[in-house]
């Protein structure tokens, strides 16, 4: 990479980090727990999130923003959870950046929100460097992509805090080797929490929701100063 | 996008285009037909390509290069076709660029090659702007990603010459609506050739191979000047 190009990339990332840091401080003051959900296209982010949002919203206020290059399909699907959801159209951009999220949440009263899900653009590489002010980065690996993805696409897994293996209902049909997938995940990101989920059957949704509830409670127990910049 | 960033991006693309144009001229002189295969991660590019390469190599010399961020798994899998395959490791880069392909094919005698497959990094957005000197851009959509991908990820489909719907053997298991998928594909890219394929069962492999044979023959029938820069 040439020095000048590197410089421009560094500048974009620096600007993004500044906005993300400011958002993280706002989320901290208002007690909003933020989850950035990343995966390849068609990994089942929207389906799983709709399930998890339905479960969490029984006793919490949950909202979502979702990024796609085009269409508003996913915001409409997420809204089936009964929670408010807003679409971000990225045009040709292959990932979400912090200023897009900042703009998308305008008008929402953060004090009244417990959990904000940010469903990123389907892309297993590019969202890696873009902090969105999240507390947790959740990576989905569908069984249909094969067991080797944690090794072949290391960038996102190296920065995620939890992994949901998705579409587990198709594991037998595709001959998915769960133990190999888990071993590859552990190799790429030692100690990361792994959930075996299916949006179709609901498998793993309660476990993932319980994990998030614990994280939300833990954040609330922290002094606000600890999350301010 | 700020003018300076735009300028740098334009410069990267311009340099890529120059290398791609020079490669296209070399491929034209040597009579190499080049296919750039693009899709999301885990869409089944390697599995389908291995099948198509096995079929085409019965009476043609076929080679492949394949891009991944890490590992050499895919080159090893493609070599199961009996054809030579080379791995390109992109590090953190989310797509192949022309100079990477130029370097990867060094040492091969192009005059002895009929077809070169370039399996791109799994990414449904970023490979769009990077010409690799190909004659044909083949896009894979697996049934597991859902019928809406041609509408939600318009960039690559807008530049592809053929679409292979992959993993058709899973269509029933995932409740895939083929007619909707084809209608969305036609809406995004009117008139594009669509193949219904499965690397597992071999469905559609003969049809796709026959289509490529026709294209190879058509390129050979062209005067070389027509493909020079």
XYZ file of C-alpha atoms in Angstrom, chain B residues 10-189:
180
model
C -10.118 6.925 -8.829
C -6.356 6.542 -9.065
C -6.422 2.988 -7.651
C -9.159 2.030 -10.091
C -7.369 3.674 -13.010
C -4.164 1.768 -12.284
C -6.155 -1.458 -11.951
C -7.898 -0.787 -15.265
C -4.572 -0.247 -17.026
C -3.176 -3.568 -15.785
C -6.459 -5.335 -16.583
C -6.475 -3.912 -20.095
C -2.919 -5.104 -20.708
C -3.789 -8.573 -19.387
C -6.910 -8.705 -21.579
C -4.715 -7.980 -24.599
C -2.306 -10.788 -23.605
C -5.201 -13.196 -23.052
C -6.598 -12.193 -26.465
C -3.347 -12.848 -28.292
C -2.892 -16.229 -26.571
C -6.530 -17.231 -26.951
C -7.178 -17.634 -23.226
C -10.824 -17.318 -22.178
C -11.066 -15.801 -18.699
C -13.907 -16.140 -16.203
C -14.072 -14.042 -13.009
C -16.237 -15.877 -10.465
C -17.782 -13.745 -7.725
C -20.171 -14.279 -4.805
C -20.591 -13.988 -1.026
C -18.368 -16.179 1.163
C -19.537 -19.772 1.274
C -21.763 -19.553 -1.803
C -20.142 -22.632 -3.291
C -17.770 -21.106 -5.841
C -15.021 -23.661 -5.258
C -17.353 -26.676 -5.335
C -19.097 -25.619 -8.532
C -15.858 -24.577 -10.229
C -14.211 -27.899 -9.442
C -17.120 -29.647 -11.195
C -17.065 -27.312 -14.220
C -13.270 -27.529 -14.521
C -13.426 -31.337 -14.422
C -15.955 -31.256 -17.259
C -14.183 -28.665 -19.426
C -10.735 -30.202 -18.955
C -11.801 -33.371 -20.790
C -10.784 -31.627 -24.025
C -9.349 -28.257 -22.992
C -6.503 -26.986 -20.850
C -8.034 -25.284 -17.850
C -6.283 -23.524 -14.944
C -7.452 -21.481 -11.979
C -6.304 -18.892 -9.482
C -8.262 -18.343 -6.285
C -8.223 -15.483 -3.800
C -8.764 -15.764 -0.053
C -7.666 -13.631 2.875
C -5.931 -16.665 4.382
C -5.359 -20.433 3.932
C -4.663 -22.416 0.763
C -7.710 -24.682 1.137
C -9.422 -23.583 -2.046
C -6.497 -24.065 -4.422
C -6.148 -27.604 -3.049
C -9.862 -28.247 -3.623
C -9.807 -26.835 -7.170
C -6.804 -29.044 -7.967
C -9.060 -32.056 -7.335
C -10.400 -31.326 -10.835
C -7.026 -32.439 -12.169
C -6.289 -28.887 -13.322
C -3.530 -26.684 -12.004
C -4.687 -24.125 -9.421
C -2.818 -21.400 -7.578
C -3.761 -19.597 -4.380
C -3.627 -15.833 -3.933
C -3.518 -14.736 -0.282
C -4.923 -11.225 0.011
C -4.128 -10.653 3.697
C -6.846 -8.210 4.717
C -7.944 -7.162 1.228
C -11.581 -7.921 0.454
C -11.295 -8.449 -3.317
C -8.790 -9.368 -6.017
C -7.016 -6.686 -8.029
C -5.535 -7.086 -11.492
C -1.903 -6.951 -10.374
C -2.458 -9.892 -7.997
C -3.750 -12.007 -10.861
C -0.924 -10.838 -13.110
C 1.580 -12.018 -10.503
C -0.238 -15.289 -9.795
C -0.169 -16.403 -13.433
C 3.553 -15.675 -13.847
C 5.366 -18.632 -15.335
C 2.336 -20.142 -16.993
C 2.569 -20.358 -20.778
C -0.642 -18.613 -21.798
C -0.484 -20.047 -25.326
C -1.139 -23.481 -23.904
C -4.165 -22.446 -21.812
C -7.756 -22.471 -23.045
C -9.631 -21.287 -19.993
C -8.495 -19.417 -16.859
C -10.895 -19.254 -13.943
C -10.332 -16.519 -11.371
C -12.186 -17.306 -8.174
C -12.536 -13.995 -6.370
C -12.598 -13.375 -2.605
C -16.047 -14.081 -1.144
C -17.629 -10.634 -1.125
C -20.889 -9.526 -2.705
C -19.919 -5.847 -2.947
C -16.265 -4.898 -3.305
C -15.057 -6.929 -6.329
C -17.453 -4.913 -8.510
C -15.120 -2.105 -9.600
C -12.050 -4.243 -10.195
C -11.679 -5.473 -13.756
C -9.401 -8.531 -13.867
C -9.153 -8.719 -17.648
C -11.971 -11.262 -17.764
C -14.215 -12.129 -20.700
C -17.068 -13.197 -18.463
C -18.112 -12.338 -14.929
C -20.045 -15.191 -13.354
C -22.034 -14.437 -10.209
C -23.184 -17.166 -7.825
C -26.302 -16.800 -5.671
C -26.853 -19.767 -3.351
C -30.444 -20.682 -2.485
C -29.451 -20.422 1.190
C -29.048 -16.626 0.938
C -32.667 -16.066 -0.030
C -34.443 -14.726 -3.106
C -33.896 -11.035 -2.375
C -30.133 -10.755 -2.854
C -30.241 -9.476 -6.462
C -32.256 -6.492 -5.184
C -30.390 -5.893 -1.920
C -26.874 -6.155 -3.389
C -27.190 -4.549 -6.815
C -23.559 -3.637 -7.483
C -22.160 -6.991 -8.583
C -25.243 -8.203 -10.406
C -25.212 -4.987 -12.415
C -21.820 -5.943 -13.844
C -22.155 -9.705 -14.268
C -22.629 -11.621 -17.520
C -24.135 -14.817 -16.129
C -25.722 -15.986 -12.878
C -25.494 -19.454 -11.348
C -28.053 -20.119 -8.650
C -26.038 -22.526 -6.496
C -26.854 -25.219 -3.917
C -30.128 -26.050 -5.700
C -30.114 -29.383 -3.823
C -31.014 -27.371 -0.692
C -33.879 -25.450 -2.336
C -36.634 -27.498 -0.706
C -34.944 -27.581 2.712
C -34.685 -23.782 2.832
C -38.058 -23.092 1.172
C -36.396 -21.338 -1.766
C -38.796 -19.725 -4.240
C -37.043 -20.160 -7.595
C -39.518 -18.100 -9.615
C -39.186 -15.093 -7.286
C -35.392 -15.396 -7.366
C -35.397 -15.498 -11.170
C -37.815 -12.565 -11.361
C -35.581 -10.520 -9.014
C -32.524 -11.450 -11.083
C -34.250 -10.452 -14.315
C -35.368 -7.183 -12.722
C -31.816 -6.367 -11.596
C -30.074 -7.532 -14.782
